[in-house]
GROMACS .gro file of C-alpha atoms in nm:
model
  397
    1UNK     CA    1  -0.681  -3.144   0.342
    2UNK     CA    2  -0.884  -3.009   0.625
    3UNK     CA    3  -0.716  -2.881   0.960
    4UNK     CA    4  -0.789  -3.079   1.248
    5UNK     CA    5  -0.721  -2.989   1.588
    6UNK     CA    6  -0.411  -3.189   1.576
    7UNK     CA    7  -0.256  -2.964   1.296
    8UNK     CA    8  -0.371  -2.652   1.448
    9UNK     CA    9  -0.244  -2.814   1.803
   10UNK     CA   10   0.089  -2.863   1.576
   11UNK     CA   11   0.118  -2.570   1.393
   12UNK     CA   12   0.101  -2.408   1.754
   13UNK     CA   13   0.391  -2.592   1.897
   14UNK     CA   14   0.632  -2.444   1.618
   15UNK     CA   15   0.608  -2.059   1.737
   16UNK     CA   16   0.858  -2.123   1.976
   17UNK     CA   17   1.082  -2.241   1.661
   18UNK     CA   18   0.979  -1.963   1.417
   19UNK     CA   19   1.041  -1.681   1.667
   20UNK     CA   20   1.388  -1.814   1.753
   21UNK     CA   21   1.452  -1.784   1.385
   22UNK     CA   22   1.326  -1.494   1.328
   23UNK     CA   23   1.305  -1.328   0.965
   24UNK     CA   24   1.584  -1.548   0.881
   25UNK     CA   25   1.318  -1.810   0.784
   26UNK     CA   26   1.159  -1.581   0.516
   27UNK     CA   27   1.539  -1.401   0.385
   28UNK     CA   28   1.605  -1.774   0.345
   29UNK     CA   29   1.333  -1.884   0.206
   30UNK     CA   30   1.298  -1.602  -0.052
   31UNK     CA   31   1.639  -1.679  -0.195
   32UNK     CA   32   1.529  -2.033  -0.223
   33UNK     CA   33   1.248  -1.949  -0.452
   34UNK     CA   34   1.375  -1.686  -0.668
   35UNK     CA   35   1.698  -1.943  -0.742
   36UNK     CA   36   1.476  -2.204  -0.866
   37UNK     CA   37   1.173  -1.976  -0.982
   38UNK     CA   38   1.307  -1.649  -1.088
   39UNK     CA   39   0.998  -1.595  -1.313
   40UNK     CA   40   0.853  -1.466  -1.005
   41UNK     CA   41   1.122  -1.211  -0.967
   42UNK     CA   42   0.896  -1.014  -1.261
   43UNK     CA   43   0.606  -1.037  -0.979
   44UNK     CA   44   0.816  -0.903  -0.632
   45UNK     CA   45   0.912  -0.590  -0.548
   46UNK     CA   46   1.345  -0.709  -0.561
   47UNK     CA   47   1.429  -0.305  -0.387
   48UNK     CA   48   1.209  -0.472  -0.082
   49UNK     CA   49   1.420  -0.744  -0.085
   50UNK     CA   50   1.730  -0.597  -0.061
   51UNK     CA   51   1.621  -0.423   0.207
   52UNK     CA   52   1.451  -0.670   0.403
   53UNK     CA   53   1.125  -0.496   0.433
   54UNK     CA   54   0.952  -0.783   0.244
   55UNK     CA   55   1.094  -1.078   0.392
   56UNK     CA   56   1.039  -0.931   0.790
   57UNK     CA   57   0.632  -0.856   0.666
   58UNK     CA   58   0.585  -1.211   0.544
   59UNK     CA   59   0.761  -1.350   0.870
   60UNK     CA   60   0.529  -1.122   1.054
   61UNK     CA   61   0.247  -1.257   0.843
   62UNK     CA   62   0.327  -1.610   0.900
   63UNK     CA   63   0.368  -1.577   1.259
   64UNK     CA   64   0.068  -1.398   1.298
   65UNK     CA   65  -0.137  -1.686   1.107
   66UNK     CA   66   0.035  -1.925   1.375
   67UNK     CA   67  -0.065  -1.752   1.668
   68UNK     CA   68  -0.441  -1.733   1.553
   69UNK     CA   69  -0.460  -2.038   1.347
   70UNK     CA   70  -0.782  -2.116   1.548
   71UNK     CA   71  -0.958  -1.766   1.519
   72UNK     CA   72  -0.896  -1.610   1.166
   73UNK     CA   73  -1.137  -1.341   1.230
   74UNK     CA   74  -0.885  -1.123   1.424
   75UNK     CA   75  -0.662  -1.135   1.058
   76UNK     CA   76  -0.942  -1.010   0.861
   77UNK     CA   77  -0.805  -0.638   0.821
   78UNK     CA   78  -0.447  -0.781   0.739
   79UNK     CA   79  -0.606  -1.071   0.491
   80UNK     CA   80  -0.791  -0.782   0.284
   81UNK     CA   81  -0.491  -0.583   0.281
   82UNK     CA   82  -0.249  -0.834   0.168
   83UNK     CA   83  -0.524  -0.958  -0.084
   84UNK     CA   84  -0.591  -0.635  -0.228
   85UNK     CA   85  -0.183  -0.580  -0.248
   86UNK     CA   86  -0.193  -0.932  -0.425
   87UNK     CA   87  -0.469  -0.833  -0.688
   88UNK     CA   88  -0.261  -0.507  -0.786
   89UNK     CA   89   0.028  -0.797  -0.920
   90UNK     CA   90  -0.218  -0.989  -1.051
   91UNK     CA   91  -0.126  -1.275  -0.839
   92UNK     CA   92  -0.262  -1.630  -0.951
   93UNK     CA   93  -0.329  -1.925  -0.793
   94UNK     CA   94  -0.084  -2.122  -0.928
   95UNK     CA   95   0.164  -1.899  -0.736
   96UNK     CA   96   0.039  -2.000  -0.458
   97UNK     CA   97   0.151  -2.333  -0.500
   98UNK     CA   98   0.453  -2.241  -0.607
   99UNK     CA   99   0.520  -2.011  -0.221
  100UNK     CA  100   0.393  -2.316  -0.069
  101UNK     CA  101   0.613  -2.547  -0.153
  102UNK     CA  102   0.911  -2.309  -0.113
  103UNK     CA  103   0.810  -2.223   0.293
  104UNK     CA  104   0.763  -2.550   0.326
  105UNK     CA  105   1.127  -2.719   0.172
  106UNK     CA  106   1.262  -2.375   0.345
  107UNK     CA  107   1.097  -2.532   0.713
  108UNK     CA  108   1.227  -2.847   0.645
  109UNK     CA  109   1.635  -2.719   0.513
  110UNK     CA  110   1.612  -2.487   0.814
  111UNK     CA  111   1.493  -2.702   1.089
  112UNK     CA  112   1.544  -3.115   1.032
  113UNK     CA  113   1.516  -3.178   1.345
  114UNK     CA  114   1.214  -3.041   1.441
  115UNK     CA  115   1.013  -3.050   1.118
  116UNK     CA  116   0.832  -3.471   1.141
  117UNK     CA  117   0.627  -3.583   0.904
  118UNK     CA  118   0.334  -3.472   1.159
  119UNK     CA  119   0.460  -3.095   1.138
  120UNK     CA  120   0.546  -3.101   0.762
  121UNK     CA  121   0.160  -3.262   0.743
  122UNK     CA  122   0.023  -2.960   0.958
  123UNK     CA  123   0.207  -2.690   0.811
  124UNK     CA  124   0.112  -2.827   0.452
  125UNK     CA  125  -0.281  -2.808   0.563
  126UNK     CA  126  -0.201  -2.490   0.780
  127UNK     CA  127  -0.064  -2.307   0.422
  128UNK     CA  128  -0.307  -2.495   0.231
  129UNK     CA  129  -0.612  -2.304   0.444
  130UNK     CA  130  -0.461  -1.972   0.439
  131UNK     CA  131  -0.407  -2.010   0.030
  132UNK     CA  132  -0.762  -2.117  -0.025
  133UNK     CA  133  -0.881  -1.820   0.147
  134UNK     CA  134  -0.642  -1.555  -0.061
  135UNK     CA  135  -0.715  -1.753  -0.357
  136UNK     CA  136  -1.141  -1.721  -0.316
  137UNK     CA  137  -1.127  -1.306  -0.188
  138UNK     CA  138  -0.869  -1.246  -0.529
  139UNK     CA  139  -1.094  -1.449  -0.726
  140UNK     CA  140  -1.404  -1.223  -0.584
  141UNK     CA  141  -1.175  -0.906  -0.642
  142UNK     CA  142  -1.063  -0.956  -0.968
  143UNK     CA  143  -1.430  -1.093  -1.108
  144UNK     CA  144  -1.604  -0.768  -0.903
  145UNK     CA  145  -1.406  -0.509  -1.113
  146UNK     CA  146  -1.428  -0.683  -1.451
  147UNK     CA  147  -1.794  -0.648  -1.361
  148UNK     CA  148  -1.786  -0.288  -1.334
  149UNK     CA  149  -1.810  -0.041  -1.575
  150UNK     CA  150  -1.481   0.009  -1.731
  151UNK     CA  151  -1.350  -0.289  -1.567
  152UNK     CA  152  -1.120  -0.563  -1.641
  153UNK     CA  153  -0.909  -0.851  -1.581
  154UNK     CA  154  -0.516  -0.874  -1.609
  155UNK     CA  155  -0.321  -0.596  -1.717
  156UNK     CA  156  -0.446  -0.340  -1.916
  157UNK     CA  157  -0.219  -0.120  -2.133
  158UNK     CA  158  -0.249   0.284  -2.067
  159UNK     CA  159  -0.115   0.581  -2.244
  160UNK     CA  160   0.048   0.838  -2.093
  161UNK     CA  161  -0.147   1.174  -2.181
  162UNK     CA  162   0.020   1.426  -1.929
  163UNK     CA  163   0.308   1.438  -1.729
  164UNK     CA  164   0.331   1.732  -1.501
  165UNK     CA  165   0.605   1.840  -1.212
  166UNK     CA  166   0.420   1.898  -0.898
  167UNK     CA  167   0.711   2.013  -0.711
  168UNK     CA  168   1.112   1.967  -0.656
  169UNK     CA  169   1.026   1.568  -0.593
  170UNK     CA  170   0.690   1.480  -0.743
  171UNK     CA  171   0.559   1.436  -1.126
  172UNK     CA  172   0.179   1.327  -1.189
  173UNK     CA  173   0.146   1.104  -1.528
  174UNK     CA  174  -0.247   1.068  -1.621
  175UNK     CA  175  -0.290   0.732  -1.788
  176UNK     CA  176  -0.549   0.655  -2.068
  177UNK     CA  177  -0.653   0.326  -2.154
  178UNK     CA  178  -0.515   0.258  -2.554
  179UNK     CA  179  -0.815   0.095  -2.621
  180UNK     CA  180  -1.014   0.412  -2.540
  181UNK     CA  181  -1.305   0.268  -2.371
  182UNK     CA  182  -1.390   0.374  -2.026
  183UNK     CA  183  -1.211   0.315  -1.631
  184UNK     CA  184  -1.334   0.172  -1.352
  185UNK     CA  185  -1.403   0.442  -1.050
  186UNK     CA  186  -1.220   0.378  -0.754
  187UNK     CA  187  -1.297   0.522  -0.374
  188UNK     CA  188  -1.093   0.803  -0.291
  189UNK     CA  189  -0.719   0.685  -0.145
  190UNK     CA  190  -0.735   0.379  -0.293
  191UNK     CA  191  -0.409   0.288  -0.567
  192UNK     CA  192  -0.290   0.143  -0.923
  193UNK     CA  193  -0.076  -0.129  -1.007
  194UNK     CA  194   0.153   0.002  -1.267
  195UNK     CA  195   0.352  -0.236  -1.450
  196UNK     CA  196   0.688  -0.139  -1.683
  197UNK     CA  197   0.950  -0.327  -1.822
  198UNK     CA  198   1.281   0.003  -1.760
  199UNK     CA  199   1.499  -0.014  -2.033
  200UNK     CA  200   1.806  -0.260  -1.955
  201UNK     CA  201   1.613  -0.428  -1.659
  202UNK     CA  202   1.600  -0.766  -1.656
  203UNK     CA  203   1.289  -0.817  -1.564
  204UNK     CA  204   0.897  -0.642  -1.484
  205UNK     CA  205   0.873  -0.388  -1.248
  206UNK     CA  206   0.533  -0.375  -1.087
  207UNK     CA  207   0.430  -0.072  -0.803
  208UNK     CA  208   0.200   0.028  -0.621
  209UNK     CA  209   0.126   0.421  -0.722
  210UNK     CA  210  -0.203   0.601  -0.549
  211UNK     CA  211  -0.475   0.780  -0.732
  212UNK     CA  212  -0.428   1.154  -0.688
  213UNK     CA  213  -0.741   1.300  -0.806
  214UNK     CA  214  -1.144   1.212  -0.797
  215UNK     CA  215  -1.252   0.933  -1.012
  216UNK     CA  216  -1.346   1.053  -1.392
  217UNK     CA  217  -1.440   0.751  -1.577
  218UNK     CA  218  -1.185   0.804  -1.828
  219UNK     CA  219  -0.878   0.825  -1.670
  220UNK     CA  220  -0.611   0.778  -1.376
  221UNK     CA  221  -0.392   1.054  -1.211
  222UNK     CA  222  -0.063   0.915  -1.069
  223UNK     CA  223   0.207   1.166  -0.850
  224UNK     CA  224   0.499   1.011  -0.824
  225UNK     CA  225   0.785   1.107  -0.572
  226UNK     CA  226   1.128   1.013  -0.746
  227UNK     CA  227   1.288   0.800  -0.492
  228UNK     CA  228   1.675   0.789  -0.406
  229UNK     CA  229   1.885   0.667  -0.731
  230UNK     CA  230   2.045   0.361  -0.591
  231UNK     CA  231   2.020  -0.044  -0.647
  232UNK     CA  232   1.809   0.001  -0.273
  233UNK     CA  233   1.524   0.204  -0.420
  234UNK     CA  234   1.383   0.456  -0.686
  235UNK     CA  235   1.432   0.237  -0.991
  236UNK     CA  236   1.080   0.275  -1.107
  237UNK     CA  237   1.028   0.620  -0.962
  238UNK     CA  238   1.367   0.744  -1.164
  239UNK     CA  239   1.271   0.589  -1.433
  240UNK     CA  240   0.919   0.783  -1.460
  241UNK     CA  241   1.045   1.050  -1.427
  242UNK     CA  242   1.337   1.017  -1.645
  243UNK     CA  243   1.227   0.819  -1.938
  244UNK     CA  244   0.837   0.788  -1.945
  245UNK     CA  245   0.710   1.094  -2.139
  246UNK     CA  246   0.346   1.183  -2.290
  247UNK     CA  247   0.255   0.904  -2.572
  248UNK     CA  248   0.472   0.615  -2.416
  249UNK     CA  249   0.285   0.292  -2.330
  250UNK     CA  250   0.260   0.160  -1.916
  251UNK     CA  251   0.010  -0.149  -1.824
  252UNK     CA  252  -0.157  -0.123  -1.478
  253UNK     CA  253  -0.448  -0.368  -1.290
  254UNK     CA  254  -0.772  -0.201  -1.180
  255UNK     CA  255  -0.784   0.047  -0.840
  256UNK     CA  256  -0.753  -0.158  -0.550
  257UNK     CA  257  -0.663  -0.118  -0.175
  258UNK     CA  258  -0.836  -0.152   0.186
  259UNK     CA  259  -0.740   0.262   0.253
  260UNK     CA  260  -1.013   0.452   0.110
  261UNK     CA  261  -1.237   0.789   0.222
  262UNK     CA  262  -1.549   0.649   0.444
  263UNK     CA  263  -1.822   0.931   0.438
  264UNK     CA  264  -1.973   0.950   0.789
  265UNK     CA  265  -2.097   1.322   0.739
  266UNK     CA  266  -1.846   1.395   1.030
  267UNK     CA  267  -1.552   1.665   1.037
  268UNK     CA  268  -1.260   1.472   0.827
  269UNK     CA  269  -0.841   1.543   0.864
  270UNK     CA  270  -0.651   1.463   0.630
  271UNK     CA  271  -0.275   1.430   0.716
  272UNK     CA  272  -0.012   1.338   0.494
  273UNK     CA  273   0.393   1.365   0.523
  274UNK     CA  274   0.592   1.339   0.221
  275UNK     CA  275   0.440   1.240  -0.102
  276UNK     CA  276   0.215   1.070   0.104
  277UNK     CA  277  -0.059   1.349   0.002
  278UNK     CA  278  -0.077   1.179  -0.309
  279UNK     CA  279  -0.423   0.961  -0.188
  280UNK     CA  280  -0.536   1.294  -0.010
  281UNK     CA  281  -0.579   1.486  -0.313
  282UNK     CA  282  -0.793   1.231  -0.435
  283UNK     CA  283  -0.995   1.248  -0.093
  284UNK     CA  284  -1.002   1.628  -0.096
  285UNK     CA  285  -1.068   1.657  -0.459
  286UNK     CA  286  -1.373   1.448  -0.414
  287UNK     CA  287  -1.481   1.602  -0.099
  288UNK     CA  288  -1.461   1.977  -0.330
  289UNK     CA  289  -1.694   1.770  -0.590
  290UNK     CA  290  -1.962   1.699  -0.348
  291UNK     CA  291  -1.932   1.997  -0.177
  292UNK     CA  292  -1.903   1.833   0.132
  293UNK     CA  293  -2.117   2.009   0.382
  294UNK     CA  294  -1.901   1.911   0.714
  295UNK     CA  295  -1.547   2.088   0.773
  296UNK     CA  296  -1.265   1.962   0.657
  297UNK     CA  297  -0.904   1.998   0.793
  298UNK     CA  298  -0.547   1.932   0.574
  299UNK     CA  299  -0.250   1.883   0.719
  300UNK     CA  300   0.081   1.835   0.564
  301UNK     CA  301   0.428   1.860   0.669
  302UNK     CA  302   0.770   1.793   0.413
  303UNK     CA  303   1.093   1.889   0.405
  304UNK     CA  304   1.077   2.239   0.259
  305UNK     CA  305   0.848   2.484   0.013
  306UNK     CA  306   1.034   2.344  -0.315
  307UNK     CA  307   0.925   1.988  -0.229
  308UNK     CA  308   0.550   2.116  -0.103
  309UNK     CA  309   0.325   1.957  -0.381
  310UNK     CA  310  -0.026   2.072  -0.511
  311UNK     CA  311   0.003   2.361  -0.215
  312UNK     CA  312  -0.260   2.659  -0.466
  313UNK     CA  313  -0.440   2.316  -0.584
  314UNK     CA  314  -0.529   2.266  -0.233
  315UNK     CA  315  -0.624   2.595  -0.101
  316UNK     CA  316  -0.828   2.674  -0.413
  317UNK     CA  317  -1.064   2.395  -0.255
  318UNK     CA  318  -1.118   2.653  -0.009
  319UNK     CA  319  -1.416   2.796  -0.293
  320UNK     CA  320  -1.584   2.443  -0.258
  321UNK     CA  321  -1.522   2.305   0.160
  322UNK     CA  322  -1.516   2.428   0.466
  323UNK     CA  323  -1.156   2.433   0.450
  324UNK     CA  324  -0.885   2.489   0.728
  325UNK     CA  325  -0.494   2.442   0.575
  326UNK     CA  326  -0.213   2.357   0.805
  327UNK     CA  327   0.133   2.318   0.688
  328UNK     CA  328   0.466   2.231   0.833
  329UNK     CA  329   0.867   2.282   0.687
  330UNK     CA  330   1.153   2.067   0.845
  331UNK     CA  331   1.377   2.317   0.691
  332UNK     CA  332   1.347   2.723   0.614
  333UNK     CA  333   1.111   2.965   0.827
  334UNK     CA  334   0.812   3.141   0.705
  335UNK     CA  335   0.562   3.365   0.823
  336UNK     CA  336   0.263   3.233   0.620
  337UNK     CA  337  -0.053   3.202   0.791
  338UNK     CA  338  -0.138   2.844   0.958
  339UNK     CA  339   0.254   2.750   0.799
  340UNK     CA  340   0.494   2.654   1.103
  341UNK     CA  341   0.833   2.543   1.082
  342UNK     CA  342   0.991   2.163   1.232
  343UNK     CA  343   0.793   1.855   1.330
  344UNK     CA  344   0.402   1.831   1.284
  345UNK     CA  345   0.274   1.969   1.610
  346UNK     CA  346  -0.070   1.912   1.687
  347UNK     CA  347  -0.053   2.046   2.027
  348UNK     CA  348   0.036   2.386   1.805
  349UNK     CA  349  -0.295   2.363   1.594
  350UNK     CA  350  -0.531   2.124   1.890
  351UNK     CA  351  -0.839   2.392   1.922
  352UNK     CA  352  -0.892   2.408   1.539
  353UNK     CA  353  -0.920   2.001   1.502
  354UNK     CA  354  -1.209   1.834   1.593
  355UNK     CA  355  -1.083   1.577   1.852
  356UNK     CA  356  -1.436   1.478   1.937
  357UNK     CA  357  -1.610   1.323   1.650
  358UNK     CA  358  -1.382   1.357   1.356
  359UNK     CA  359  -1.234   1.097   1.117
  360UNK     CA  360  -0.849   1.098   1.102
  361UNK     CA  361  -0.680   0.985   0.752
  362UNK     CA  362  -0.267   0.924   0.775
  363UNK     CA  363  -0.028   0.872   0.447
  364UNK     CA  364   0.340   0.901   0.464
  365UNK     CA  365   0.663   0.784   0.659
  366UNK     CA  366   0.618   0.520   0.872
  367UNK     CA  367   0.791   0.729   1.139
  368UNK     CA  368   0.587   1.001   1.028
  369UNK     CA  369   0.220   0.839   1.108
  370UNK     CA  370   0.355   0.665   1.424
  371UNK     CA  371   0.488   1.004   1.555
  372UNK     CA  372   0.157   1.170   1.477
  373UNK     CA  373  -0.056   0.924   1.569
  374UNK     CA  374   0.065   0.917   1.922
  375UNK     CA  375  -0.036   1.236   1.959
  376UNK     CA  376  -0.365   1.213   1.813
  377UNK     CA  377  -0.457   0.932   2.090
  378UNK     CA  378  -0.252   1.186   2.328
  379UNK     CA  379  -0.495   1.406   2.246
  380UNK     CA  380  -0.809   1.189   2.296
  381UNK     CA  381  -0.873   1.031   1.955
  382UNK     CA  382  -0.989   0.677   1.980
  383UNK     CA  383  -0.810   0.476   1.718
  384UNK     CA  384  -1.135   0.382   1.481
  385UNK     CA  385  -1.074   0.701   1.428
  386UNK     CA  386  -0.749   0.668   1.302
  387UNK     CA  387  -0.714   0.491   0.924
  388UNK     CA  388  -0.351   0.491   0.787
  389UNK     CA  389  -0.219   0.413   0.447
  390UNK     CA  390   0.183   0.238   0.439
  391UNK     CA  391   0.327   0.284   0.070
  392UNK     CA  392   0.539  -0.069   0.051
  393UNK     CA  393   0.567  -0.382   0.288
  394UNK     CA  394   0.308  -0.370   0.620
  395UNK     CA  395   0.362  -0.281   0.919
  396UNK     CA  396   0.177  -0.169   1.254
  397UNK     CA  397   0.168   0.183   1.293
   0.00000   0.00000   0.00000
C-alpha cells in the first residue's frame, strides 16, 4: 500500500496519543508478542527487557518515524544503525510481519477509541514503508558480506582458539571458523553477533560483542567485560567467562555496525570508559599496522589499575604511532606519568589534544560519553567531530 498524504496527515495526528502513552505502548506491546510468539524470545535481548532499555528505544524509534514520516532523510543515521543491529540477529523479513501486526493489535487494545479504520489503515501503510525499507538495506547487508571474501550468510559456527584475562573484568576469546576457510575483514570499531545457547537457558542468547584487534583474515578477537550476575544482566558475559573454554563451539553473523575508524589523515582520540576500549584496540591496533603518520591520542578512564585492560598492549604502540597515553582511576592514586586520579578531565590534559582539526572516537557508559562529550564541545569541538559507539539499546548521547 502506498502512503498518501492522508496517511501521513493521519499518522501525524496520533503523536499527541503516542506521547501521552509513553513507553507504555512498546512494554505493552512487547509482552503481547512474546505471549503469542515466544520463538522470537531466541532473537531479543530478554536482560533489555527487563530493564526497559529496549522497549523505551523502540518507542523512541516509533515516535521519531511519526514526527518525520514526510522527510525520512533526517532518520538515515538511526535507520543504518538499527539495520546493521538487525543484521547482527539475523533478522528476516518474515519478522517483520510478525512486529507489525503486534504494534498494530497493541494500537488498537491500547487505544479503541482513537484507533478508526482510517488510523489502523495509515498506521498499517506507515509500518508497511518503514519495513520495506529495513527489509531492502538488510537484504543489501547480508548479500554485500556473503560477497566478500570470507563472507557469509546466517550464522556461522566458530571455535574458540584462545581465551585470555585482560584484566580483573575482561577476557578476550579469538574465534575460528570450524570450517577453516577464511573471515570477512571488518573496519576498525565495528562488532560480532555471537550467538550461544548457556546451559539450562531456555532459549538463544544472541550479543552484540566488538572486535578488539585489526582485521586478519582468519580470525575474530572478542574482550568481554563480565557483567553483574543477576536475572537484569551478565548472563552471556558470565557465562563466557565461566563456561566457554578453548575448543568449545559459539556461532556468530559477519562484522557489522555504523561505528567504525574513518581515515581523514587528521590527529585521531580515541576515548573509551569501561570496557568500552574494546573497539579502540581494534582502531589503535590498525592505526600501529599502517603506521599512521598523524598523532594519535588514547584516553581511558575505569574504575581502578586491576580493571585497566590491554594498558603495556597499548603503550607498546608507542614503537609504531605518534602516541600520547592518558589514563584516569575513579579509585586509588598514582603518580604515573599522564595517569590522574577521579573523573576524565579534559580541561587537565586540553593543550596536548588537538581541538582544532582532530577526529574524536567515544565507547563506554552512556553517562560516561555524555559527560565527556560536553566538554569536548566546551572545549570547541564541533560535533562531526564527535562519533560515539552505545553497547545495547540507542540512545542520544
Amino acid at each position: 500500500m502506498m502512503l498518501s498524504q492522508q496517511h501521513i496527515d493521519t499518522v501525524r495526528s496520533t503523536i499527541p496519543l503516542l506521547a501521552s502513552a509513553g513507553p507504555a505502548i512498546t512494554e505493552y506491546f512487547y509482552k503481547r508478542m512474546f505471549q503469542h510468539n515466544p520463538e522470537l524470545k531466541h532473537v531479543f535481548n530478554m536482560t533489555h527487557q527487563k530493564t526497559g532499555g529496549q522497549p523505551a528505544a523502540l518507542f523512541n524509534a516509533i515516535a521519531a518515524y511519526a514526527t518525520h514520516i514526510d522527510n525520512l532523510e533526517v532518520l538515515t543515521g538511526a535507520v543504518m544503525r538499527i539495520a546493521h543491529k538487525h543484521t547482527s540477529f539475523n533478522i528476516q523479513p518474515d519478522q517483520y510481519a510478525i512486529v507489525g501486526h503486534h504494534l498494530i493489535e497493541t494500537l488498537r487494545e491500547l487505544a479503541p477509541e482513537a484507533f478508526t479504520p482510517d488510523v489502523e489503515e495509515a498506521w498499517v501503510a506507515a509500518y508497511g514503508q518503514l519495513a520495506d525499507i529495513f527489509i531492502k538495506i538488510e537484504d543489501d547487508l547480508y548479500k554485500e558480506r556473503a560477497a566478500e571474501a570470507g563472507g557469509w550468510m546466517d550464522f556461522r559456527r566458530f571455535r574458540v582458539a584462545s581465551k585470555t584475562p585482560e584484566s580483573e573484568l575482561v577476557t578476550s576469546f579469538v574465534l575460528e571458523p570450524i570450517d577453516g576457510g577464511a573471515v570477512i575483514d571488518y573496519i576498525p570499531g565495528q562488532y560480532l553477533g555471537v550467538k550461544l545457547h548457556p546451559k539450562g537457558n531456555e532459549y538463544d542468547e544472541i550479543r552484540q560483542y566488538s572486535l578488539s584487534t585489526a582485521p586478519n583474515g582468519k580470525s575474530y578477537r572478542i574482550s568481554v567485560k563480565r557483567e553483574g550476575a543477576n536475572e537484569m544482566a551478565g548472563v552471556m558475559s558470565n557465562y563466557l567467562h565461566d563456561h566457554v573454554n578453548v575448543g568449545d563451539e559459539v556461532e556468530a553473523m559477519p562484522p557489522a555496525g555504523d561505528f567504525f575508524f574513518q581515515d581523514k589523515q587528521t590527529p585521531v582520540v580515541l576515548i573509551s570508559g569501561g570496557v568500552g576500549l574494546t573497539p579502540m584496540q581494534a582502531m589503535l591496533d590498525t592505526l600501529a599496522q599502517q603506521q599512521y603518520a598523524q598523532p594519535v591520542s588514547y584516553l581511558h578512564a575505569c574504575t581502578n589499575a586491576n580493571q585497566h585492560s590491554f594498558k603495556d598492549h597499548v603503550n607498546s604502540q608507542k614503537d609504531a604511532l605518534n602516541l600520547s597515553v592518558f589514563t584516569w582511576y575513579e579509585q586509588g592514586n598514582t603518580s604515573e606519568e599522564n595517569v590522574f586520579s577521579g573523573n576524565m578531565q579534559l580541561d587537565e590534559i586540553q593543550n596536548s589534544l588537538p581541538l582544532n582539526n582532530g577526529e574524536f572516537y567515544l565507547c563506554g557508559p552512556v553517562g560516561f560519553m555524555m559527560f565527556v562529550k560536553q566538554q569536548l564541545l566546551t572545549l570547541g569541538v564541533e560535533a562531526d567531530r564527535i562519533h560515539y559507539e552505545l553497547f545495547g539499546p540507542h540512545k542520544d548521547v
